[in-house]
């Protein structure tokens, strides 16, 4: 299988006014279409930096990055913008939804910048479709401040999906969520992955990484380990278990209350 | 990105900060309102002067005794005249393009009727004067050539005199009026003409045959001025030259010597008078434009604040595929929307002010459709001009830095 992402000896140095920060120091990585990868590692190990480069949001300071066989370093600012719009769906660390804007309009946002242009009606239809896919069809008119954290995260995922990308990049998609919502999100990702979408996801939590197919661990800007997941968890199974467990915990307390 | 969607986004962003958008637009509203009101005052003054000059008659040339300096100050007014009755006859006879001539004398004088007294200007003229000045009668008619030959004790009065002394124009007709104790019969009352461009009441006048004025009132032997009607607009310039030629020859003025008379056409007078109002209009518009400029700076200020506040939003838009140009357009259209809406309200305000000024204070104002169109386009241009720098700043943001912005 031909790799969709191919990094070789990738470096990223942040030049701030004080000292340079060498955030990524020589990462070589190859990810094939249809993979589901979790990038793990301690805080500050360079995960977000790497994701931003893979998502064409940032440029490496050394090494090469081929996306779908194209050397990204050769592309102009606008060409990179078009790739972000069409090929990549990015779920940002911290949802980055537009405040005071409805869920539907937030999801429509990438379609606004699509080329060729998409009619307003079609934009609406496609946004509704992905909102349904993430289970938020009845929340289209809600603004981010009227949605729970998990719902906001799902709007952010819907926005990443709306332009039918082949690659989804998610930076800590379950970072601020409780365990049940986290599992629901993982269920969604597993579904998408089953439909052939490549997913690369950053997470701190080993039990979340267990829903993916391959775990890459970073340490201080380098890849420490890279191995397939052996005992892969399935979200629908885990979810059923969780619900049963919660019910069991709740029912005695319900009986006690007068 | 579609232009309609850009407008929708801009409108929404403006509605999000209603008070702020309103205050920003207020700068433009006041600026455009001021420009509209001020230019309407200027244009009103200009059209008033023009109509006053038109009230002089059509294709009129005036010859005044005494020379005039380049700046237009006549040194001969009030001094003994250099123009004679024969000069006037010669002009009519010899100068090309001249249709009619009226011989004029002037004398400020106290007049009386019954127990009423009035200080006015007594004017001696030829019978053709009323035709030359295109000045019709409301009652009665003018004096005749026979009256001129006889130096008859008849006169014509202006509307102001008729009203002040006899109560109405109709009542004045046929009445007797004493000028320097000589009784004159009023044979005609003139239609009201209003003020001239120097602010003098043209209807405060008694006009009699020039012979009567010279022999019975002033004792002058010379004319103060000759009012001439050219045949048509085309012959105006030739007539002016010819008149000067005839007079120089008759007065024995050698080439290089200064004239002892001044020839002025209606156009010359109009130019001098409208030049003043033009300066006034420019001055008013300049003052008003300053407030529009201040309004534009207000837009720039708010747009810069807005770009800083919405850095994360801009970062997100760039991150999901907006080009720099899309962001630039979004902010430009936002700025242009504020200033165009401000412009529309400002136009309404300016029209309101100018109507109030003419209704309440009797100021002449004139709003031309062109000034409205220009004000509208200009307000849009102000928005684009002052919105450009903030918009470019937004478009040049790096998506990652912008997303990280606190
Ligand atoms: N814009 C920047 N300028 C300077 N240094 C930066 C910048 N962004 C990140 N860094 C530094 O680069 C290193 C890697 O940061 P990065 O955000 O990639 O870590 P991370 O693995 O995503 O951490 P976390 O799990 O906390 O999100 C850190 O030491 C950080 O301080
Ligand atoms: Mg991170």
XYZ file of C-alpha atoms and ligand atoms in Angstrom:
696
model
C 0.000 0.000 0.000
C 1.195 3.484 -0.882
C 1.799 5.817 2.112
C -0.462 8.855 2.409
C 1.919 10.521 4.875
C 5.667 10.185 4.510
C 7.964 12.051 6.885
C 11.707 11.693 6.686
C 14.138 13.207 9.164
C 11.676 15.977 9.984
C 12.837 18.884 12.159
C 11.067 21.874 13.607
C 12.881 24.651 15.420
C 10.849 27.484 16.949
C 12.830 30.671 16.898
C 11.560 32.803 19.729
C 13.297 35.939 21.002
C 15.202 34.021 23.707
C 16.563 30.564 22.897
C 15.566 28.350 19.967
C 13.221 25.493 20.831
C 13.923 22.294 18.962
C 10.399 20.836 19.136
C 10.783 18.048 16.576
C 14.204 16.573 16.048
C 14.430 14.003 13.285
C 11.126 12.185 12.924
C 10.734 9.664 10.126
C 7.311 8.160 9.821
C 5.204 6.559 7.137
C 1.434 6.213 7.407
C -0.624 4.307 4.862
C -4.128 5.049 3.712
C -6.710 3.469 5.985
C -4.539 3.477 9.078
C -5.722 4.683 12.489
C -2.730 6.002 14.424
C -2.457 7.370 17.958
C 0.463 9.683 18.699
C 1.304 9.626 22.381
C 3.932 11.092 24.628
C 4.560 13.467 27.483
C 3.460 17.070 27.405
C 5.920 19.142 25.388
C 7.262 16.149 23.458
C 6.291 17.746 20.121
C 3.002 15.994 19.290
C 1.031 19.127 18.380
C 3.971 20.491 16.443
C 4.128 17.304 14.391
C 0.363 17.315 13.822
C 0.449 20.927 12.625
C 3.104 20.029 10.088
C 1.180 16.955 8.904
C -1.935 19.160 8.635
C -0.046 21.678 6.432
C -0.685 24.388 9.018
C 3.003 24.793 9.686
C 6.164 24.133 7.703
C 9.058 22.010 8.914
C 12.475 23.662 9.284
C 14.258 20.503 8.128
C 13.574 17.185 6.402
C 10.857 16.403 3.888
C 7.145 15.759 4.108
C 5.274 14.101 1.255
C 1.501 14.167 1.442
C -0.125 11.850 -1.079
C 3.184 11.818 -2.943
C 3.452 15.628 -3.117
C 6.388 17.427 -1.485
C 4.570 19.975 0.647
C 7.604 22.288 0.850
C 7.092 23.186 -2.821
C 3.510 24.402 -2.346
C 2.465 28.041 -2.035
C 0.463 29.479 0.846
C -2.767 29.301 -1.141
C -2.078 25.745 -2.330
C -1.541 24.700 1.278
C -4.839 26.399 2.178
C -6.580 24.383 -0.524
C -5.086 21.145 0.840
C -6.295 22.043 4.346
C -9.693 22.711 2.870
C -10.072 19.609 0.729
C -7.795 16.801 1.840
C -7.383 17.252 5.566
C -9.981 17.494 8.309
C -8.359 18.973 11.392
C -9.869 18.605 14.859
C -8.039 21.174 16.946
C -6.849 20.838 20.518
C -9.493 23.039 22.172
C -12.397 22.987 19.755
C -11.973 26.394 18.086
C -15.629 26.824 17.255
C -16.827 30.308 16.334
C -18.657 31.779 19.322
C -22.204 33.081 18.841
C -22.476 31.045 15.670
C -24.791 28.055 15.372
C -23.520 24.496 15.150
C -24.746 24.292 11.564
C -22.900 27.456 10.515
C -19.759 26.308 12.268
C -19.894 23.078 10.297
C -20.573 24.928 7.028
C -17.483 27.095 7.457
C -14.989 25.023 5.381
C -17.516 24.803 2.518
C -17.494 28.601 2.351
C -13.938 28.432 1.095
C -14.332 25.420 -1.202
C -13.295 25.591 -4.816
C -15.289 25.123 -6.977
C -17.928 27.048 -5.042
C -20.793 25.200 -3.441
C -24.312 26.620 -3.465
C -25.764 27.781 -0.144
C -28.399 25.067 -0.265
C -25.848 22.357 -0.867
C -23.687 23.710 1.936
C -26.635 23.382 4.289
C -27.468 19.891 3.151
C -23.929 18.652 3.561
C -23.543 20.275 6.963
C -26.813 18.704 8.113
C -25.635 15.344 6.825
C -22.421 15.334 8.882
C -24.189 16.735 11.944
C -26.462 13.722 11.684
C -23.439 11.481 11.331
C -22.070 12.743 14.677
C -25.529 12.507 16.247
C -26.273 16.218 16.567
C -29.087 16.612 14.047
C -31.352 18.160 16.704
C -28.749 20.686 17.847
C -28.133 22.505 14.557
C -29.415 25.852 15.885
C -27.468 25.732 19.135
C -24.522 27.984 19.729
C -21.299 26.610 21.265
C -22.184 28.076 24.680
C -25.437 26.082 24.586
C -23.636 22.794 23.932
C -21.826 20.428 26.289
C -18.091 19.804 25.895
C -18.721 16.491 24.137
C -21.244 18.063 21.808
C -18.844 20.883 20.986
C -16.175 18.311 20.210
C -18.612 16.528 17.911
C -19.393 19.793 16.105
C -15.641 20.227 15.643
C -15.438 16.687 14.217
C -18.410 17.335 11.943
C -16.631 20.442 10.668
C -13.537 18.355 9.941
C -15.681 15.820 8.047
C -17.855 18.173 6.034
C -15.541 18.469 3.045
C -15.131 14.653 2.854
C -11.401 14.552 3.604
C -9.289 11.458 3.118
C -7.251 12.275 6.221
C -8.465 13.284 9.666
C -6.039 14.796 12.132
C -7.284 15.137 15.687
C -5.249 16.795 18.440
C -6.476 15.395 21.756
C -10.092 14.954 20.652
C -11.008 13.464 24.032
C -8.850 15.790 26.122
C -11.597 17.437 28.156
C -14.229 14.741 27.991
C -15.533 12.206 30.523
C -14.822 8.542 29.824
C -18.222 7.711 28.357
C -18.179 10.634 25.903
C -14.592 9.759 25.037
C -15.637 6.263 24.103
C -18.488 7.635 22.004
C -16.036 9.838 20.102
C -13.743 6.845 19.593
C -16.727 4.902 18.284
C -17.293 7.636 15.742
C -13.636 7.534 14.682
C -13.701 3.750 14.363
C -16.766 4.040 12.135
C -15.057 6.637 9.944
C -11.935 4.518 9.794
C -14.037 1.524 8.774
C -15.207 3.628 5.841
C -11.599 4.047 4.724
C -10.659 7.413 6.201
C -7.113 7.644 7.528
C -6.984 9.004 11.084
C -4.038 10.327 13.062
C -4.889 11.300 16.599
C -2.927 12.702 19.538
C -3.809 11.427 22.970
C -2.326 11.225 26.449
C -4.415 8.305 27.549
C -3.305 4.755 26.895
C -6.877 3.361 27.139
C -7.992 5.764 24.407
C -4.997 4.825 22.259
C -6.183 1.226 22.547
C -9.093 2.000 20.184
C -6.648 2.772 17.367
C -4.639 0.368 15.228
C -1.125 1.721 15.758
C 0.560 3.664 18.571
C 3.470 6.052 18.041
C 5.104 7.322 21.232
C 7.127 10.518 21.127
C 9.775 11.660 23.532
C 11.558 14.991 23.372
C 10.904 15.541 19.682
C 11.748 12.045 18.519
C 9.819 8.828 17.995
C 10.456 6.566 20.986
C 8.367 3.610 19.890
C 6.035 2.705 17.032
C 4.006 -0.476 17.307
C 0.640 -1.913 16.259
C -2.140 -2.263 18.843
C -2.483 -5.877 19.878
C -5.631 -5.941 21.993
C -7.718 -3.419 20.152
C -10.856 -2.141 21.934
C -14.166 -1.743 20.137
C -16.171 1.303 21.128
C -19.648 -0.243 20.807
C -18.697 -3.116 23.089
C -17.062 -0.827 25.643
C -19.965 1.585 25.523
C -22.497 -1.139 26.260
C -20.346 -2.231 29.214
C -20.068 1.307 30.516
C -23.808 1.893 30.323
C -24.544 -1.331 32.123
C -21.995 -0.425 34.776
C -23.435 3.049 35.292
C -26.953 1.626 35.600
C -25.813 -0.835 38.210
C -24.158 1.944 40.174
C -27.158 4.207 39.988
C -30.038 1.850 40.757
C -29.289 1.105 44.459
C -28.910 4.805 45.193
C -32.200 5.445 43.444
C -33.848 2.838 45.637
C -32.568 4.510 48.808
C -33.833 7.963 47.946
C -37.370 8.406 49.248
C -15.675 32.654 -1.388
C -18.933 34.027 -2.658
C -19.526 37.741 -2.404
C -23.032 37.265 -0.968
C -21.654 35.011 1.758
C -18.943 37.580 2.483
C -21.587 40.282 2.916
C -23.584 38.004 5.197
C -20.510 37.309 7.319
C -19.673 41.016 7.463
C -23.226 41.966 8.403
C -23.263 39.395 11.167
C -19.944 40.604 12.548
C -21.272 44.173 12.607
C -24.533 43.193 14.287
C -22.550 41.363 16.952
C -21.256 44.710 18.245
C -24.256 46.896 17.522
C -23.292 49.857 19.676
C -19.725 49.853 18.484
C -20.741 49.625 14.819
C -23.229 52.441 15.368
C -20.646 54.692 16.994
C -18.169 53.957 14.226
C -20.780 54.692 11.593
C -21.629 57.896 13.478
C -18.289 59.359 12.442
C -19.202 58.765 8.803
C -22.803 59.861 9.349
C -21.653 63.207 10.732
C -18.971 63.576 8.065
C -21.260 62.825 5.121
C -24.091 64.830 6.699
C -21.773 67.814 7.057
C -20.531 67.523 3.477
C -24.078 67.321 2.101
C -25.357 70.206 4.249
C -22.362 72.419 3.555
C -22.294 71.865 -0.185
C -26.043 72.472 -0.301
C -25.470 75.850 1.350
C -22.701 76.647 -1.110
C -24.743 75.522 -4.098
C -27.765 77.454 -2.809
C -25.761 80.645 -2.510
C -24.356 80.083 -5.987
C -27.730 79.560 -7.607
C -29.122 82.588 -5.802
C -26.333 84.765 -7.137
C -26.874 83.321 -10.595
C -30.557 84.097 -10.601
C -29.837 87.592 -9.318
C -27.409 88.115 -12.138
C -29.946 86.783 -14.577
C -32.308 89.468 -13.229
C -30.027 92.020 -14.829
C -31.592 91.091 -18.164
C -30.323 89.153 -21.152
C -27.001 89.950 -22.842
C -26.605 93.162 -20.932
C -23.492 95.316 -21.124
C -22.945 98.162 -18.712
C -20.643 101.104 -19.379
C -19.671 103.017 -16.265
C -17.906 106.345 -16.271
C -14.475 106.296 -14.693
C -11.813 103.638 -15.012
C -11.801 100.385 -13.128
C -8.742 98.753 -11.645
C -8.004 95.139 -12.437
C -9.462 93.986 -9.148
C -12.768 95.498 -10.236
C -12.838 98.565 -7.978
C -14.435 101.438 -9.781
C -12.775 104.746 -9.084
C -15.305 106.784 -10.966
C -18.547 106.062 -9.095
C -19.901 109.289 -7.647
C -17.299 111.424 -9.326
C -18.373 113.583 -12.237
C -19.105 111.344 -15.208
C -17.163 111.175 -18.409
C -20.000 109.726 -20.466
C -22.269 111.960 -22.464
C -25.684 111.604 -24.040
C -23.930 111.826 -27.405
C -21.640 108.933 -26.452
C -24.712 106.786 -25.902
C -26.217 107.832 -29.221
C -22.923 107.088 -30.951
C -22.789 103.609 -29.422
C -26.255 102.777 -30.713
C -25.389 104.218 -34.105
C -21.844 102.955 -34.657
C -21.123 99.886 -32.506
C -21.969 96.535 -34.093
C -24.161 94.051 -32.287
C -25.907 96.634 -30.090
C -29.687 96.348 -29.988
C -30.711 99.008 -27.471
C -29.176 101.640 -25.250
C -30.415 103.328 -22.095
C -28.833 106.525 -20.775
C -28.511 106.444 -17.048
C -28.061 108.917 -14.227
C -28.291 108.183 -10.491
C -28.987 110.361 -7.495
C -29.715 109.398 -3.895
C -32.637 111.578 -2.905
C -35.400 112.146 -0.355
C -38.855 111.796 -1.859
C -42.231 112.710 -0.370
C -45.908 111.963 -0.912
C -48.551 113.332 1.432
C -46.965 113.160 4.869
C -44.698 110.205 3.910
C -40.965 110.571 3.462
C -38.577 108.069 1.925
C -34.893 108.062 1.096
C -34.176 106.283 -2.144
C -32.245 106.314 -5.389
C -33.655 108.393 -8.188
C -32.671 106.956 -11.520
C -32.877 108.610 -14.926
C -33.153 106.250 -17.878
C -34.277 105.931 -21.486
C -37.663 104.352 -22.251
C -35.815 101.251 -23.499
C -34.465 100.587 -19.998
C -37.338 98.316 -18.961
C -36.926 96.190 -22.061
C -33.134 95.987 -21.648
C -33.457 94.872 -18.033
C -36.417 92.609 -18.880
C -38.399 94.311 -16.165
C -42.179 94.176 -16.626
C -44.821 96.379 -15.009
C -47.361 95.112 -12.544
C -49.502 98.228 -13.103
C -49.383 100.988 -15.708
C -46.525 101.309 -18.151
C -43.209 103.036 -18.833
C -42.588 106.563 -19.989
C -42.171 107.358 -23.691
C -39.718 109.085 -26.032
C -42.058 112.103 -25.940
C -41.650 112.251 -22.168
C -37.889 112.245 -22.673
C -38.001 115.136 -25.148
C -40.299 117.104 -22.881
C -38.413 116.193 -19.697
C -41.873 115.289 -18.448
C -42.712 115.092 -14.748
C -43.558 111.395 -14.878
C -41.910 108.447 -13.172
C -42.033 104.734 -12.593
C -41.613 103.288 -9.094
C -40.287 99.984 -7.805
C -42.414 97.644 -5.752
C -40.786 98.618 -2.436
C -41.521 102.323 -2.912
C -45.106 101.635 -3.933
C -45.698 99.532 -0.853
C -43.879 101.788 1.611
C -45.477 105.049 0.551
C -48.819 104.095 -0.942
C -49.538 100.778 0.753
C -49.736 98.712 -2.425
C -48.604 98.600 -6.025
C -52.118 99.203 -7.280
C -52.652 102.243 -5.039
C -49.433 103.892 -6.240
C -50.489 104.110 -9.878
C -51.555 107.635 -10.892
C -50.470 109.176 -7.585
C -48.268 112.214 -7.345
C -44.914 112.162 -5.602
C -42.567 115.075 -4.871
C -38.918 114.747 -5.696
C -36.909 117.813 -4.669
C -40.307 119.540 -4.423
C -41.098 118.801 -8.076
C -44.342 116.836 -8.381
C -44.039 113.670 -10.488
C -46.946 111.525 -11.621
C -46.496 107.778 -11.231
C -47.308 106.162 -14.597
C -46.135 102.646 -13.841
C -45.281 100.260 -11.028
C -42.602 97.631 -11.645
C -42.794 93.965 -10.765
C -40.726 93.079 -7.688
C -37.200 91.882 -8.556
C -35.712 91.296 -5.105
C -32.132 91.852 -4.001
C -29.240 92.062 -6.385
C -26.079 90.026 -5.810
C -24.648 92.743 -3.626
C -27.650 92.515 -1.334
C -29.282 95.767 -2.420
C -33.030 95.988 -2.861
C -33.561 96.557 -6.572
C -37.191 97.526 -5.979
C -36.280 100.528 -3.818
C -36.072 102.841 -6.832
C -37.746 105.715 -8.660
C -37.087 105.751 -12.401
C -37.831 108.775 -14.606
C -36.767 109.986 -18.068
C -33.055 110.800 -17.956
C -33.775 114.304 -19.204
C -36.129 114.924 -16.296
C -33.541 113.642 -13.835
C -30.760 115.773 -15.302
C -32.684 119.004 -15.745
C -35.118 118.947 -12.863
C -33.339 116.986 -10.148
C -29.575 116.571 -10.268
C -28.442 119.276 -12.682
C -25.843 116.805 -14.060
C -24.768 117.251 -17.669
C -23.070 113.895 -17.924
C -24.277 110.280 -17.667
C -23.259 107.942 -14.862
C -23.743 104.788 -16.835
C -25.093 103.418 -20.062
C -27.036 100.150 -20.017
C -26.804 98.335 -23.320
C -28.500 95.287 -24.732
C -26.509 93.237 -27.204
C -28.355 91.632 -30.090
C -27.602 88.105 -28.857
C -25.139 86.102 -26.811
C -22.796 85.615 -29.769
C -22.513 89.334 -30.441
C -21.796 90.124 -26.769
C -18.014 90.030 -27.071
C -17.911 91.956 -30.365
C -20.330 94.565 -29.024
C -18.146 94.997 -25.940
C -15.073 95.648 -28.108
C -16.928 97.938 -30.459
C -18.366 99.998 -27.608
C -14.885 100.490 -26.144
C -13.575 101.464 -29.594
C -16.324 104.032 -30.170
C -15.805 105.575 -26.737
C -11.992 105.701 -26.992
C -12.241 107.468 -30.291
C -14.821 109.931 -29.072
C -12.862 110.632 -25.877
C -9.626 110.963 -27.820
C -7.805 108.243 -25.882
C -4.562 107.249 -27.562
C -3.335 103.638 -27.695
C -1.558 102.777 -24.429
C -3.584 105.303 -22.478
C -6.089 104.150 -19.829
C -9.801 104.243 -20.569
C -11.870 106.776 -18.670
C -14.800 104.392 -18.693
C -15.413 100.727 -17.912
C -17.278 98.216 -20.058
C -18.645 95.228 -18.168
C -20.787 92.470 -19.568
C -23.215 90.514 -17.515
C -20.854 87.563 -17.800
C -17.977 89.523 -16.269
C -20.173 90.453 -13.344
C -21.407 86.899 -13.014
C -17.873 85.552 -12.984
C -16.750 87.917 -10.256
C -19.800 87.154 -8.151
C -19.745 83.382 -8.585
C -16.012 83.285 -7.878
C -16.815 84.408 -4.347
C -19.466 81.766 -3.825
C -17.164 79.160 -5.347
C -14.495 79.942 -2.779
C -17.137 79.736 -0.070
C -18.366 76.349 -1.347
C -14.854 74.936 -1.461
C -14.124 76.210 2.026
C -17.309 74.699 3.456
C -16.717 71.387 1.698
C -13.124 71.309 2.933
C -14.201 71.826 6.527
C -16.852 69.125 6.160
C -14.360 66.743 4.554
C -12.191 66.947 7.637
C -14.991 65.400 9.670
C -15.340 62.683 7.035
C -11.613 62.034 7.348
C -11.978 61.774 11.107
C -14.828 59.320 10.533
C -12.553 57.266 8.293
C -9.856 57.165 10.940
C -12.530 55.970 13.368
C -13.292 53.071 11.035
C -9.619 52.180 10.775
C -9.282 52.247 14.548
C -12.266 49.969 15.111
C -11.231 47.599 12.368
C -7.779 47.271 13.929
C -9.393 46.488 17.284
C -11.699 44.040 15.556
C -8.825 42.245 13.822
C -6.989 41.882 17.133
C -10.092 40.637 18.912
C -10.924 38.165 16.215
C -7.408 36.869 15.641
C -8.473 33.353 16.629
C -11.438 33.471 14.280
C -9.144 34.595 11.463
C -6.705 31.826 12.377
C -9.471 29.257 12.216
C -10.714 30.489 8.844
C -7.178 30.338 7.458
C -6.646 26.902 9.000
C -9.710 25.409 7.321
C -8.797 26.707 3.898
C -9.496 30.442 3.572
C -6.984 32.232 1.375
C -5.489 35.528 2.532
C -7.633 37.193 -0.115
C -10.835 35.798 1.423
C -9.954 37.269 4.801
C -8.944 40.564 3.189
C -12.288 40.777 1.394
C -14.186 39.934 4.547
C -12.699 42.816 6.499
C -12.782 45.247 3.587
C -16.456 44.545 3.050
C -17.078 44.961 6.746
C -15.421 48.383 6.687
C -17.200 49.362 3.479
C -20.552 48.235 4.898
C -20.161 50.439 7.964
C -19.173 53.422 5.896
C -21.806 52.907 3.193
C -24.587 52.535 5.754
C -23.148 55.566 7.551
C -23.098 57.329 4.205
C -26.782 56.614 3.548
C -27.836 57.843 6.990
C -25.448 60.790 6.604
C -27.083 61.748 3.315
C -30.507 61.701 4.974
C -29.110 63.779 7.844
C -27.486 66.274 5.484
C -30.673 66.655 3.440
C -32.621 67.124 6.684
C -30.231 69.798 7.944
C -30.244 71.696 4.681
C -34.054 71.632 4.533
C -34.215 72.816 8.116
C -31.845 75.683 7.318
C -33.924 76.856 4.389
C -37.233 76.360 6.198
C -36.249 77.940 9.506
C -33.618 80.494 8.630
C -34.504 81.191 5.012
C -31.032 80.192 3.824
C -30.900 79.352 0.178
C -29.870 75.690 -0.102
C -29.666 73.433 -3.103
C -29.076 69.674 -3.057
C -27.932 68.291 -6.356
C -28.404 64.575 -7.118
C -24.735 64.538 -8.104
C -23.650 65.578 -4.619
C -25.681 62.710 -3.150
C -24.177 60.158 -5.525
C -20.680 61.506 -4.895
C -21.192 61.469 -1.124
C -22.399 57.860 -1.301
C -19.498 56.675 -3.424
C -17.040 58.686 -1.389
C -18.220 57.171 1.881
C -17.708 53.721 0.365
C -14.236 54.747 -0.753
C -13.442 56.006 2.747
C -14.394 52.601 4.149
C -12.273 50.716 1.639
C -9.343 53.101 2.044
C -9.271 53.100 5.823
C -10.300 49.455 6.058
C -7.506 48.303 3.819
C -4.660 48.435 6.296
C -6.483 46.475 9.036
C -7.807 44.000 6.457
C -4.351 43.396 5.047
C -3.053 42.908 8.549
C -5.696 40.232 9.097
C -4.973 38.525 5.778
C -1.253 38.335 6.483
C -1.709 36.457 9.784
C -0.106 33.054 10.177
C -2.815 30.473 10.900
C -0.918 28.763 13.723
C 0.062 32.007 15.463
C -3.459 33.323 15.057
C -5.031 30.170 16.502
C -2.685 30.357 19.494
C -3.546 34.026 20.111
C -4.797 34.620 23.642
N 5.044 28.747 18.820
C 6.001 28.252 19.600
N 7.092 28.972 19.897
C 8.057 28.489 20.665
N 8.043 27.275 21.189
C 6.981 26.490 20.939
C 5.906 26.932 20.137
N 5.001 25.935 20.063
C 5.485 24.921 20.789
N 6.666 25.251 21.325
C 7.521 24.373 22.140
O 7.734 23.189 21.409
C 7.675 22.086 22.271
C 6.655 21.088 21.776
O 5.374 21.647 21.868
P 4.061 20.899 21.444
O 2.936 21.847 21.516
O 4.312 20.256 20.138
O 3.955 19.794 22.566
P 2.814 18.700 22.799
O 3.520 17.385 22.722
O 1.704 18.925 21.911
O 2.396 18.982 24.297
P 0.936 18.868 24.952
O 0.732 17.421 25.201
O 1.066 19.617 26.230
O -0.017 19.436 24.008
C 7.376 22.613 23.664
O 8.571 22.665 24.378
C 6.854 23.996 23.421
O 7.218 24.832 24.472
Mg -0.340 19.550 22.115
